[in-house]
PDB file of C-alpha atoms in Angstrom:
ATOM      1  CA  UNK A   1      27.214 -39.788  35.889  1.00  0.00           C
ATOM      2  CA  UNK A   2      27.299 -36.084  36.582  1.00  0.00           C
ATOM      3  CA  UNK A   3      25.552 -34.236  39.358  1.00  0.00           C
ATOM      4  CA  UNK A   4      22.491 -32.362  38.042  1.00  0.00           C
ATOM      5  CA  UNK A   5      22.875 -28.624  38.111  1.00  0.00           C
ATOM      6  CA  UNK A   6      19.867 -27.574  40.194  1.00  0.00           C
ATOM      7  CA  UNK A   7      20.487 -23.910  39.525  1.00  0.00           C
ATOM      8  CA  UNK A   8      20.097 -24.318  35.747  1.00  0.00           C
ATOM      9  CA  UNK A   9      17.099 -26.636  36.133  1.00  0.00           C
ATOM     10  CA  UNK A  10      15.374 -24.107  38.376  1.00  0.00           C
ATOM     11  CA  UNK A  11      16.152 -21.306  35.915  1.00  0.00           C
ATOM     12  CA  UNK A  12      14.683 -23.347  33.037  1.00  0.00           C
ATOM     13  CA  UNK A  13      11.452 -23.767  35.022  1.00  0.00           C
ATOM     14  CA  UNK A  14      11.168 -20.271  36.482  1.00  0.00           C
ATOM     15  CA  UNK A  15      12.157 -18.232  33.417  1.00  0.00           C
ATOM     16  CA  UNK A  16       9.043 -19.127  31.358  1.00  0.00           C
ATOM     17  CA  UNK A  17       6.840 -18.745  34.442  1.00  0.00           C
ATOM     18  CA  UNK A  18       8.225 -15.291  35.271  1.00  0.00           C
ATOM     19  CA  UNK A  19       8.142 -14.130  31.638  1.00  0.00           C
ATOM     20  CA  UNK A  20       4.583 -15.404  31.249  1.00  0.00           C
ATOM     21  CA  UNK A  21       3.457 -13.584  34.383  1.00  0.00           C
ATOM     22  CA  UNK A  22       5.105 -10.368  33.215  1.00  0.00           C
ATOM     23  CA  UNK A  23       3.485 -10.590  29.776  1.00  0.00           C
ATOM     24  CA  UNK A  24       0.050 -11.338  31.223  1.00  0.00           C
ATOM     25  CA  UNK A  25       0.382  -8.478  33.694  1.00  0.00           C
ATOM     26  CA  UNK A  26       1.486  -6.066  30.982  1.00  0.00           C
ATOM     27  CA  UNK A  27      -1.355  -7.092  28.684  1.00  0.00           C
ATOM     28  CA  UNK A  28      -3.890  -6.720  31.474  1.00  0.00           C
ATOM     29  CA  UNK A  29      -2.633  -3.246  32.338  1.00  0.00           C
ATOM     30  CA  UNK A  30      -2.705  -1.981  28.790  1.00  0.00           C
ATOM     31  CA  UNK A  31       1.063  -1.902  28.287  1.00  0.00           C
ATOM     32  CA  UNK A  32       0.984  -4.515  25.552  1.00  0.00           C
ATOM     33  CA  UNK A  33      -2.732  -5.064  25.051  1.00  0.00           C
ATOM     34  CA  UNK A  34      -5.229  -2.736  23.449  1.00  0.00           C
ATOM     35  CA  UNK A  35      -8.278  -1.296  25.196  1.00  0.00           C
ATOM     36  CA  UNK A  36     -10.361  -4.076  23.653  1.00  0.00           C
ATOM     37  CA  UNK A  37      -8.275  -6.774  25.368  1.00  0.00           C
ATOM     38  CA  UNK A  38      -8.420  -5.312  28.868  1.00  0.00           C
ATOM     39  CA  UNK A  39     -12.148  -5.337  29.522  1.00  0.00           C
ATOM     40  CA  UNK A  40     -14.840  -2.686  29.629  1.00  0.00           C
ATOM     41  CA  UNK A  41     -16.891  -1.167  32.396  1.00  0.00           C
ATOM     42  CA  UNK A  42     -20.697  -0.980  32.377  1.00  0.00           C
ATOM     43  CA  UNK A  43     -20.525   2.062  30.051  1.00  0.00           C
ATOM     44  CA  UNK A  44     -18.142   0.514  27.513  1.00  0.00           C
ATOM     45  CA  UNK A  45     -15.033   2.362  28.715  1.00  0.00           C
ATOM     46  CA  UNK A  46     -11.694   0.525  29.123  1.00  0.00           C
ATOM     47  CA  UNK A  47     -10.924  -0.892  32.568  1.00  0.00           C
ATOM     48  CA  UNK A  48      -7.193  -0.508  31.941  1.00  0.00           C
ATOM     49  CA  UNK A  49      -5.323   2.694  30.983  1.00  0.00           C
ATOM     50  CA  UNK A  50      -7.313   4.511  28.286  1.00  0.00           C
ATOM     51  CA  UNK A  51      -5.157   4.757  25.140  1.00  0.00           C
ATOM     52  CA  UNK A  52      -5.110   7.836  22.924  1.00  0.00           C
ATOM     53  CA  UNK A  53      -6.594   5.782  20.073  1.00  0.00           C
ATOM     54  CA  UNK A  54      -9.677   5.007  22.193  1.00  0.00           C
ATOM     55  CA  UNK A  55     -10.417   8.579  23.297  1.00  0.00           C
ATOM     56  CA  UNK A  56      -9.734   9.956  19.802  1.00  0.00           C
ATOM     57  CA  UNK A  57     -12.272   7.474  18.371  1.00  0.00           C
ATOM     58  CA  UNK A  58     -15.089   8.924  20.515  1.00  0.00           C
ATOM     59  CA  UNK A  59     -17.338  11.532  18.820  1.00  0.00           C
ATOM     60  CA  UNK A  60     -16.729  14.047  21.633  1.00  0.00           C
ATOM     61  CA  UNK A  61     -13.003  14.144  20.820  1.00  0.00           C
ATOM     62  CA  UNK A  62     -13.677  15.982  17.565  1.00  0.00           C
ATOM     63  CA  UNK A  63     -17.012  17.628  18.331  1.00  0.00           C
ATOM     64  CA  UNK A  64     -16.885  21.001  16.566  1.00  0.00           C
ATOM     65  CA  UNK A  65     -19.586  23.652  16.305  1.00  0.00           C
ATOM     66  CA  UNK A  66     -20.694  23.620  12.615  1.00  0.00           C
ATOM     67  CA  UNK A  67     -18.823  26.085  10.423  1.00  0.00           C
ATOM     68  CA  UNK A  68     -15.967  26.555  12.903  1.00  0.00           C
ATOM     69  CA  UNK A  69     -12.323  26.737  11.896  1.00  0.00           C
ATOM     70  CA  UNK A  70     -10.194  24.443  14.037  1.00  0.00           C
ATOM     71  CA  UNK A  71      -6.952  26.218  14.970  1.00  0.00           C
ATOM     72  CA  UNK A  72      -5.374  23.323  16.857  1.00  0.00           C
ATOM     73  CA  UNK A  73      -6.117  19.927  18.388  1.00  0.00           C
ATOM     74  CA  UNK A  74      -4.610  18.098  21.330  1.00  0.00           C
ATOM     75  CA  UNK A  75      -4.952  14.789  23.076  1.00  0.00           C
ATOM     76  CA  UNK A  76      -3.202  11.966  24.812  1.00  0.00           C
ATOM     77  CA  UNK A  77      -3.915   8.639  26.407  1.00  0.00           C
ATOM     78  CA  UNK A  78      -3.986   8.009  30.126  1.00  0.00           C
ATOM     79  CA  UNK A  79      -0.506   8.324  31.620  1.00  0.00           C
ATOM     80  CA  UNK A  80       0.792   6.964  34.926  1.00  0.00           C
ATOM     81  CA  UNK A  81       3.658   8.567  36.820  1.00  0.00           C
ATOM     82  CA  UNK A  82       5.072   7.932  40.259  1.00  0.00           C
ATOM     83  CA  UNK A  83       2.445   9.353  42.558  1.00  0.00           C
ATOM     84  CA  UNK A  84       0.036  10.647  39.909  1.00  0.00           C
ATOM     85  CA  UNK A  85      -2.089   9.730  36.924  1.00  0.00           C
ATOM     86  CA  UNK A  86      -3.197  11.928  34.045  1.00  0.00           C
ATOM     87  CA  UNK A  87      -6.544  10.981  32.500  1.00  0.00           C
ATOM     88  CA  UNK A  88      -6.983  10.493  28.755  1.00  0.00           C
ATOM     89  CA  UNK A  89      -7.965  13.749  27.079  1.00  0.00           C
ATOM     90  CA  UNK A  90      -8.807  15.205  23.697  1.00  0.00           C
ATOM     91  CA  UNK A  91      -9.754  18.669  22.636  1.00  0.00           C
ATOM     92  CA  UNK A  92      -9.526  21.510  20.232  1.00  0.00           C
ATOM     93  CA  UNK A  93      -9.178  25.276  19.921  1.00  0.00           C
ATOM     94  CA  UNK A  94     -11.425  26.871  17.297  1.00  0.00           C
ATOM     95  CA  UNK A  95     -12.963  30.057  15.918  1.00  0.00           C
ATOM     96  CA  UNK A  96     -16.436  30.788  14.587  1.00  0.00           C
ATOM     97  CA  UNK A  97     -18.500  33.739  13.390  1.00  0.00           C
ATOM     98  CA  UNK A  98     -21.354  32.688  15.708  1.00  0.00           C
ATOM     99  CA  UNK A  99     -21.723  34.347  19.113  1.00  0.00           C
ATOM    100  CA  UNK A 100     -20.611  32.238  22.097  1.00  0.00           C
ATOM    101  CA  UNK A 101     -24.191  31.947  23.386  1.00  0.00           C
ATOM    102  CA  UNK A 102     -25.110  30.130  20.152  1.00  0.00           C
ATOM    103  CA  UNK A 103     -22.047  27.879  20.425  1.00  0.00           C
ATOM    104  CA  UNK A 104     -22.887  27.045  24.065  1.00  0.00           C
ATOM    105  CA  UNK A 105     -26.519  26.271  23.147  1.00  0.00           C
ATOM    106  CA  UNK A 106     -25.437  23.963  20.310  1.00  0.00           C
ATOM    107  CA  UNK A 107     -23.038  22.012  22.581  1.00  0.00           C
ATOM    108  CA  UNK A 108     -25.683  21.812  25.321  1.00  0.00           C
ATOM    109  CA  UNK A 109     -28.231  20.423  22.868  1.00  0.00           C
ATOM    110  CA  UNK A 110     -25.830  17.874  21.361  1.00  0.00           C
ATOM    111  CA  UNK A 111     -24.380  16.707  24.662  1.00  0.00           C
ATOM    112  CA  UNK A 112     -27.657  16.414  26.583  1.00  0.00           C
ATOM    113  CA  UNK A 113     -29.231  14.498  23.689  1.00  0.00           C
ATOM    114  CA  UNK A 114     -26.325  12.025  23.947  1.00  0.00           C
ATOM    115  CA  UNK A 115     -26.641  11.263  27.668  1.00  0.00           C
ATOM    116  CA  UNK A 116     -24.565  14.075  29.159  1.00  0.00           C
ATOM    117  CA  UNK A 117     -25.765  16.317  32.001  1.00  0.00           C
ATOM    118  CA  UNK A 118     -24.596  19.768  33.162  1.00  0.00           C
ATOM    119  CA  UNK A 119     -21.803  19.715  35.741  1.00  0.00           C
ATOM    120  CA  UNK A 120     -19.657  22.206  37.581  1.00  0.00           C
ATOM    121  CA  UNK A 121     -16.567  23.486  35.765  1.00  0.00           C
ATOM    122  CA  UNK A 122     -13.609  23.554  38.133  1.00  0.00           C
ATOM    123  CA  UNK A 123     -11.287  26.187  36.676  1.00  0.00           C
ATOM    124  CA  UNK A 124     -10.878  28.442  33.691  1.00  0.00           C
ATOM    125  CA  UNK A 125      -7.971  27.961  31.309  1.00  0.00           C
ATOM    126  CA  UNK A 126      -5.389  30.680  30.620  1.00  0.00           C
ATOM    127  CA  UNK A 127      -7.442  32.492  27.973  1.00  0.00           C
ATOM    128  CA  UNK A 128     -10.982  31.449  28.940  1.00  0.00           C
ATOM    129  CA  UNK A 129     -13.548  33.981  30.085  1.00  0.00           C
ATOM    130  CA  UNK A 130     -16.315  31.443  30.783  1.00  0.00           C
ATOM    131  CA  UNK A 131     -17.000  27.741  30.531  1.00  0.00           C
ATOM    132  CA  UNK A 132     -19.809  25.192  30.499  1.00  0.00           C
ATOM    133  CA  UNK A 133     -19.158  21.703  31.849  1.00  0.00           C
ATOM    134  CA  UNK A 134     -20.904  18.367  31.341  1.00  0.00           C
ATOM    135  CA  UNK A 135     -20.472  14.878  32.805  1.00  0.00           C
ATOM    136  CA  UNK A 136     -21.471  11.373  31.795  1.00  0.00           C
ATOM    137  CA  UNK A 137     -21.316   7.954  33.430  1.00  0.00           C
ATOM    138  CA  UNK A 138     -19.019   9.016  36.276  1.00  0.00           C
ATOM    139  CA  UNK A 139     -15.779   8.896  34.247  1.00  0.00           C
ATOM    140  CA  UNK A 140     -16.344  11.285  31.358  1.00  0.00           C
ATOM    141  CA  UNK A 141     -16.310  15.068  31.370  1.00  0.00           C
ATOM    142  CA  UNK A 142     -16.599  17.684  28.628  1.00  0.00           C
ATOM    143  CA  UNK A 143     -15.925  21.412  28.922  1.00  0.00           C
ATOM    144  CA  UNK A 144     -16.639  24.153  26.393  1.00  0.00           C
ATOM    145  CA  UNK A 145     -14.760  27.362  27.126  1.00  0.00           C
ATOM    146  CA  UNK A 146     -15.240  30.826  25.672  1.00  0.00           C
ATOM    147  CA  UNK A 147     -11.823  32.278  24.945  1.00  0.00           C
ATOM    148  CA  UNK A 148     -10.746  35.903  24.803  1.00  0.00           C
ATOM    149  CA  UNK A 149      -9.006  37.268  21.698  1.00  0.00           C
ATOM    150  CA  UNK A 150      -7.178  39.776  23.928  1.00  0.00           C
ATOM    151  CA  UNK A 151      -6.025  37.084  26.385  1.00  0.00           C
ATOM    152  CA  UNK A 152      -4.965  34.863  23.481  1.00  0.00           C
ATOM    153  CA  UNK A 153      -2.759  37.627  22.075  1.00  0.00           C
ATOM    154  CA  UNK A 154      -1.311  38.401  25.517  1.00  0.00           C
ATOM    155  CA  UNK A 155      -0.510  34.699  26.066  1.00  0.00           C
ATOM    156  CA  UNK A 156       1.167  34.452  22.644  1.00  0.00           C
ATOM    157  CA  UNK A 157      -1.380  32.212  20.934  1.00  0.00           C
ATOM    158  CA  UNK A 158      -0.997  32.282  17.165  1.00  0.00           C
ATOM    159  CA  UNK A 159      -4.420  33.248  15.832  1.00  0.00           C
ATOM    160  CA  UNK A 160      -4.536  33.615  12.024  1.00  0.00           C
ATOM    161  CA  UNK A 161      -5.332  37.209  11.016  1.00  0.00           C
ATOM    162  CA  UNK A 162      -8.584  36.230   9.291  1.00  0.00           C
ATOM    163  CA  UNK A 163      -9.851  34.746  12.601  1.00  0.00           C
ATOM    164  CA  UNK A 164      -8.873  37.612  14.904  1.00  0.00           C
ATOM    165  CA  UNK A 165     -12.355  39.121  14.945  1.00  0.00           C
ATOM    166  CA  UNK A 166     -14.182  35.814  15.451  1.00  0.00           C
ATOM    167  CA  UNK A 167     -15.434  34.063  18.575  1.00  0.00           C
ATOM    168  CA  UNK A 168     -12.737  31.823  20.023  1.00  0.00           C
ATOM    169  CA  UNK A 169     -13.588  28.709  22.008  1.00  0.00           C
ATOM    170  CA  UNK A 170     -12.032  25.461  23.137  1.00  0.00           C
ATOM    171  CA  UNK A 171     -13.287  22.035  24.141  1.00  0.00           C
ATOM    172  CA  UNK A 172     -11.791  19.433  26.441  1.00  0.00           C
ATOM    173  CA  UNK A 173     -13.052  15.851  26.650  1.00  0.00           C
ATOM    174  CA  UNK A 174     -11.680  13.672  29.471  1.00  0.00           C
ATOM    175  CA  UNK A 175     -12.016  10.018  30.416  1.00  0.00           C
ATOM    176  CA  UNK A 176     -10.887   9.404  33.993  1.00  0.00           C
ATOM    177  CA  UNK A 177      -8.942   6.252  34.897  1.00  0.00           C
ATOM    178  CA  UNK A 178     -10.976   3.206  35.867  1.00  0.00           C
ATOM    179  CA  UNK A 179     -11.455   3.123  39.611  1.00  0.00           C
ATOM    180  CA  UNK A 180     -11.100   6.928  39.975  1.00  0.00           C
ATOM    181  CA  UNK A 181     -14.766   7.650  39.231  1.00  0.00           C
ATOM    182  CA  UNK A 182     -16.837   8.721  42.102  1.00  0.00           C
TER     183      UNK A 182
END
């Protein structure tokens, strides 16, 4: 009768336990699971890292002043790095024949009728000349910025010729990581 190999027996027991713990941890943190499998806060936002698919599915991610021409869109899910976290974001850069005051009023009306309230904008982007900020539920923010045609040209933005006399603006919608609200 041979001597049992305790090392192999222990490995057979621990391997499934360790793998199971890793898979459960990854699913709970959003690595393997979707936002729907990680839980929601009181406002319906994911309690794990917010994926790009979730933020892009929100109406604010593609909220465009009627009649505008979208020049470009951007967005990404929440990203974690050593020592920092980037929130999920979505936005666009657009042009319209309407004056910026009309664009601002339209966004203010839409946002406030959907539970948003005015907030303080922290900084202007590279081509912005003004901005209006809104917040909702402690984790969401939305900024509408008036952009300068002159600054856009100086920064090398590619504005189609037919849009070079129109009002330029951009929007940024952000969902902060769970636990960072405050």
